[in-house]
PDB file of C-alpha atoms and ligand atoms in Angstrom:
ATOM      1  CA  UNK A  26     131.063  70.987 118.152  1.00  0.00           C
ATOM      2  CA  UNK A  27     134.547  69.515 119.420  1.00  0.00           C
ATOM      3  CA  UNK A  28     134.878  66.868 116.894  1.00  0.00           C
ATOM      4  CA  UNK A  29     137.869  68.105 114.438  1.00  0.00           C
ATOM      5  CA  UNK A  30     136.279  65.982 111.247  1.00  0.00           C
ATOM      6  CA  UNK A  31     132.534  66.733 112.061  1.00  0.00           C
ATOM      7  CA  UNK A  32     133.428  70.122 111.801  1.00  0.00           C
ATOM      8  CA  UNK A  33     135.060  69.195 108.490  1.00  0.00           C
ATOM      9  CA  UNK A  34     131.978  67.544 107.206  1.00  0.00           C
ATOM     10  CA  UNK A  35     129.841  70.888 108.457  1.00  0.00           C
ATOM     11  CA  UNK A  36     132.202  73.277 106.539  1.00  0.00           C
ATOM     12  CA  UNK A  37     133.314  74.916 109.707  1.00  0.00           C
ATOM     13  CA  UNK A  38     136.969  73.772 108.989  1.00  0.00           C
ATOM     14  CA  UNK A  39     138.656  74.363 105.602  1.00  0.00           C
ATOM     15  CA  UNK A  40     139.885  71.198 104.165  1.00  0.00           C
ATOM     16  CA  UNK A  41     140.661  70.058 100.393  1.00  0.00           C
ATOM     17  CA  UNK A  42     137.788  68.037  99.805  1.00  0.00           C
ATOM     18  CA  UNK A  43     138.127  65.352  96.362  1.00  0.00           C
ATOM     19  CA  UNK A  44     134.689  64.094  96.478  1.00  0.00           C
ATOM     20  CA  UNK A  45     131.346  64.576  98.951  1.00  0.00           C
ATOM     21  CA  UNK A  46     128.066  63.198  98.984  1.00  0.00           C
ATOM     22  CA  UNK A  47     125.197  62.753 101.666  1.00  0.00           C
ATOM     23  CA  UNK A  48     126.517  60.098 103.401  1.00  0.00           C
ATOM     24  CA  UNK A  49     130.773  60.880 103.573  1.00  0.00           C
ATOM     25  CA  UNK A  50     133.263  63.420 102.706  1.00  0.00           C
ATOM     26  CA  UNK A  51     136.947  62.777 101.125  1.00  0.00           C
ATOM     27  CA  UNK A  52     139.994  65.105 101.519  1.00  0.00           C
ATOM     28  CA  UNK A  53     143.107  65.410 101.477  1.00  0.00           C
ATOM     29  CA  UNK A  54     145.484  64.725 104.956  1.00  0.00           C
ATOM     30  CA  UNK A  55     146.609  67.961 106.110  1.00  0.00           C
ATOM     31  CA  UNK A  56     150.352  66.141 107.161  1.00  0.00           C
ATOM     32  CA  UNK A  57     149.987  63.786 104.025  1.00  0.00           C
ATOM     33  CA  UNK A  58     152.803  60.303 104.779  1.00  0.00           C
ATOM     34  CA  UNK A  59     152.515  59.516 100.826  1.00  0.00           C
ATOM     35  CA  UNK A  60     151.916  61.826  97.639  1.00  0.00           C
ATOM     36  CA  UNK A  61     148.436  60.971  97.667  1.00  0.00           C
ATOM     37  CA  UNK A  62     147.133  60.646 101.345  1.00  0.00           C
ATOM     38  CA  UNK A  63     142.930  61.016 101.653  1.00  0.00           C
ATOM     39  CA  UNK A  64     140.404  60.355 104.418  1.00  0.00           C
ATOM     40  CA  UNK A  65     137.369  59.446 103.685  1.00  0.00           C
ATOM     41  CA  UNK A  66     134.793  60.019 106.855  1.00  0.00           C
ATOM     42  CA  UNK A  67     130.972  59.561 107.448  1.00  0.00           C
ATOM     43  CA  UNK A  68     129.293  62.800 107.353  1.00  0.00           C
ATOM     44  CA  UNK A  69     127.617  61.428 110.591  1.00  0.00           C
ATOM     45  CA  UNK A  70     129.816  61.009 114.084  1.00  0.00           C
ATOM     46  CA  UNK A  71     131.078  57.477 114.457  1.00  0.00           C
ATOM     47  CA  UNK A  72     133.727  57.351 117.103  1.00  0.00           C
ATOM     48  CA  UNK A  73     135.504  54.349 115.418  1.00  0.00           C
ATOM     49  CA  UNK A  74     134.905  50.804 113.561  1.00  0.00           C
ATOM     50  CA  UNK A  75     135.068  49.103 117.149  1.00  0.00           C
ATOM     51  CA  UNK A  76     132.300  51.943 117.964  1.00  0.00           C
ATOM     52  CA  UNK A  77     130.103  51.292 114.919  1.00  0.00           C
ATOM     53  CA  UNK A  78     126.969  49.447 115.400  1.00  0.00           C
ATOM     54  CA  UNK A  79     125.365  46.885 112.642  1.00  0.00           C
ATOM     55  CA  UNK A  80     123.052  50.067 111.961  1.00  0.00           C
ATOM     56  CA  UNK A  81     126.015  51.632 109.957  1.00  0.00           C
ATOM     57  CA  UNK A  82     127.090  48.639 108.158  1.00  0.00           C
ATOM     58  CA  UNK A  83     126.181  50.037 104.833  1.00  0.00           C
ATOM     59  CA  UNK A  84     127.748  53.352 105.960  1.00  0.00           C
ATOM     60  CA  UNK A  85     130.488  51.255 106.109  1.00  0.00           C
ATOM     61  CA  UNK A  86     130.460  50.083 102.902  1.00  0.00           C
ATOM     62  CA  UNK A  87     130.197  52.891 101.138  1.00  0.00           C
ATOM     63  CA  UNK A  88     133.091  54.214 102.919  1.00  0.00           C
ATOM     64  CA  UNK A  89     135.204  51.504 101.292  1.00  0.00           C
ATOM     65  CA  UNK A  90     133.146  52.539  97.984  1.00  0.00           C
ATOM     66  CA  UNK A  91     133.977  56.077  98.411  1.00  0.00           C
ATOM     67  CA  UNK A  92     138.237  54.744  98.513  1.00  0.00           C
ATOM     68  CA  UNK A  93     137.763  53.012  95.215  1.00  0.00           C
ATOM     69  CA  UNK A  94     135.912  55.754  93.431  1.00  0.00           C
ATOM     70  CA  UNK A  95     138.315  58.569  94.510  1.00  0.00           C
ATOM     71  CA  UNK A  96     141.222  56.072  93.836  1.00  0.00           C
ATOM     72  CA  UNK A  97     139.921  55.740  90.607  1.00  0.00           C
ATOM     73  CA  UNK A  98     139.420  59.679  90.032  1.00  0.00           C
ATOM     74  CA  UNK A  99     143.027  60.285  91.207  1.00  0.00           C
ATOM     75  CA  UNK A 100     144.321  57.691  89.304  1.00  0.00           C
ATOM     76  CA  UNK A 101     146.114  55.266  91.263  1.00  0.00           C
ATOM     77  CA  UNK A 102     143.735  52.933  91.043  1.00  0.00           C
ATOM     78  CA  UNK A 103     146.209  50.374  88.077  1.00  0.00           C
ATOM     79  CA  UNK A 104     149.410  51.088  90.373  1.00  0.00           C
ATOM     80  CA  UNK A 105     147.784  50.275  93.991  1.00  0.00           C
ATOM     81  CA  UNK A 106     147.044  51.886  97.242  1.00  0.00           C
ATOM     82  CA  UNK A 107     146.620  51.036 100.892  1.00  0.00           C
ATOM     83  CA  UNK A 108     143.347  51.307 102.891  1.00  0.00           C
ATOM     84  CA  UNK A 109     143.911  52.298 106.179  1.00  0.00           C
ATOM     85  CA  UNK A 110     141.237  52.099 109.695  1.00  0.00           C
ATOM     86  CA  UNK A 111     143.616  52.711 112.753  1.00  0.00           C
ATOM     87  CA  UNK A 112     140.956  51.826 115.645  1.00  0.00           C
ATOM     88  CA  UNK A 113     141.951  53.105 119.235  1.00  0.00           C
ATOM     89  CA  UNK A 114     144.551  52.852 120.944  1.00  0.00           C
ATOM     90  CA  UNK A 115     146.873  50.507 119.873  1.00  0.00           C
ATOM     91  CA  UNK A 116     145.395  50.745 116.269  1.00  0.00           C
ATOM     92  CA  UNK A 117     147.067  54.733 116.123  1.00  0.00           C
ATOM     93  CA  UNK A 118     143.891  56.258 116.379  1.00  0.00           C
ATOM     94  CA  UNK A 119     144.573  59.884 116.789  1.00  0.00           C
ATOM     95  CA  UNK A 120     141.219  61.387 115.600  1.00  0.00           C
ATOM     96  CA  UNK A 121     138.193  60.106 117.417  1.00  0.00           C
ATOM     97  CA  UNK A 122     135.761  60.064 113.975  1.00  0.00           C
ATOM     98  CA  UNK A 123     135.972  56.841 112.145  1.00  0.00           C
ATOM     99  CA  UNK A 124     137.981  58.016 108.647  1.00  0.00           C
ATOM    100  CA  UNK A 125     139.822  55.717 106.343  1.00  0.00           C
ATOM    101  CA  UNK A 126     143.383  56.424 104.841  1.00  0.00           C
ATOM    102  CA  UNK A 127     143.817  56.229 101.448  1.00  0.00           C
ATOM    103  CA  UNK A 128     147.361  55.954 100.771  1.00  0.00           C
ATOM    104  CA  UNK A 129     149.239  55.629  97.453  1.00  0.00           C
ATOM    105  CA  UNK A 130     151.889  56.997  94.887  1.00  0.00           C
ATOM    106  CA  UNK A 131     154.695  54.950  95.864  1.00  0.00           C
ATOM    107  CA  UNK A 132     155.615  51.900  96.818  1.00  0.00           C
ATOM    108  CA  UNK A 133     154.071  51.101 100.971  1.00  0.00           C
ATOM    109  CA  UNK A 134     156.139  49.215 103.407  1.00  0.00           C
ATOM    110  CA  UNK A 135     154.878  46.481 105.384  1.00  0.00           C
ATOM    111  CA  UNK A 136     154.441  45.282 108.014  1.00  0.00           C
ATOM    112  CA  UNK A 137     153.256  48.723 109.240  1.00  0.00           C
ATOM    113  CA  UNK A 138     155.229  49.946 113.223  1.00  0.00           C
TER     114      UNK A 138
HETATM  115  P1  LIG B 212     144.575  58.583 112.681  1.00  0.00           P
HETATM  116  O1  LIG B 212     145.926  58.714 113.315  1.00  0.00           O
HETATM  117  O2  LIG B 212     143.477  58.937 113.666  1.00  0.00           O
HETATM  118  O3  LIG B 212     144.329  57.285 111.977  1.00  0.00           O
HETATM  119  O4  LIG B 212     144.530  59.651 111.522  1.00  0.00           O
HETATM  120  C1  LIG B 212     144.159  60.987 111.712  1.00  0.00           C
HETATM  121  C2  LIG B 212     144.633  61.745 110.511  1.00  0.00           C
HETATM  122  O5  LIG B 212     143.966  62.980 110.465  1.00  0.00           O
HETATM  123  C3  LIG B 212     146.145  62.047 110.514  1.00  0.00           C
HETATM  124  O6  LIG B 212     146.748  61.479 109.360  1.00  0.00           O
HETATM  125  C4  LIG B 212     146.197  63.573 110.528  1.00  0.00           C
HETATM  126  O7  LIG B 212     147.249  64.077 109.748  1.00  0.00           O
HETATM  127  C5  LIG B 212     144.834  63.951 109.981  1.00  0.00           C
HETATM  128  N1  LIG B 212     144.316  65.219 110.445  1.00  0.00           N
HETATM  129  C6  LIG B 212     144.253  65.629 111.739  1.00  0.00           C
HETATM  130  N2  LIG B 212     143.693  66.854 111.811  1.00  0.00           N
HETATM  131  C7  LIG B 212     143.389  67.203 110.521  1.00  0.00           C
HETATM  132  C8  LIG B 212     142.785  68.372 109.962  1.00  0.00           C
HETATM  133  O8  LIG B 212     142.406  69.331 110.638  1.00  0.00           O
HETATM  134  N3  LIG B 212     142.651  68.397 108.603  1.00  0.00           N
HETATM  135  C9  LIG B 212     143.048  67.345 107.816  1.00  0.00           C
HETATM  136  N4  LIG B 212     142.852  67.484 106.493  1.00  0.00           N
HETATM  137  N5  LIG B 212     143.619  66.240 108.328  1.00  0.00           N
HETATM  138  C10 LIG B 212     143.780  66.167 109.665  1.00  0.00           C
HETATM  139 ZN1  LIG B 213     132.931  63.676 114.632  1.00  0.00          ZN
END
């Protein structure tokens, strides 16, 4: 298996995982851009949101779910956070799994480069 995060999701790769269940997996960036810095990913291989099909749209939900829960655990839920889906190219895509950023614990510039 090539894919960096389904290996993640398989156990194959060590990462800090914050929450799991049957569906996605949240843990923490490995080169984290604010103090908290998570990805939540589908535990199955979606190559982006462009790539998703109407299928996964509830996969898709509960990947915005899964952000709001583990904001909540990690409690920066009150002061804010950023939701991130970079989509191919020009969206920064680097990693070709669908994964959102959750970003938080300071205060997040805008408009993004
Ligand atoms: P993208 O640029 O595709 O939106 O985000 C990919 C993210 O995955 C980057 O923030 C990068 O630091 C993170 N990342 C890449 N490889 C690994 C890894 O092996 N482990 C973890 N925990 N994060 C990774
Ligand atoms: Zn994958």
């Amino acid at each position: 298996m090539s894919c960096i995060f389904c290996r993640i999701a398989h156990g194959e790769i060590p990462a800090r995982v914050v929450f799991q269940d049957d569906r996605v997996v949240a843990f923490h960036d490995v080169s984290p851009q604010a103090p908290v810095h998570v990805l939540v990913i589908p535990r199955v291989h979606v190559e982006s949101l462009a790539a998703s099909t109407s299928e996964q749209d509830a996969l898709l939900g509960h990947i915005l779910v899964t952000v709001r829960h583990v904001a909540r655990a990690l409690g920066v839920a009150e002061n804010g956070y950023r939701t991130v889906i970079n989509t191919g190219f020009d969206g920064g895509q680097s990693v070709g799994h669908l994964h959102a950023h959750l970003l938080a614990g300071r205060p997040l510039g805008w408009p993004p480069g």
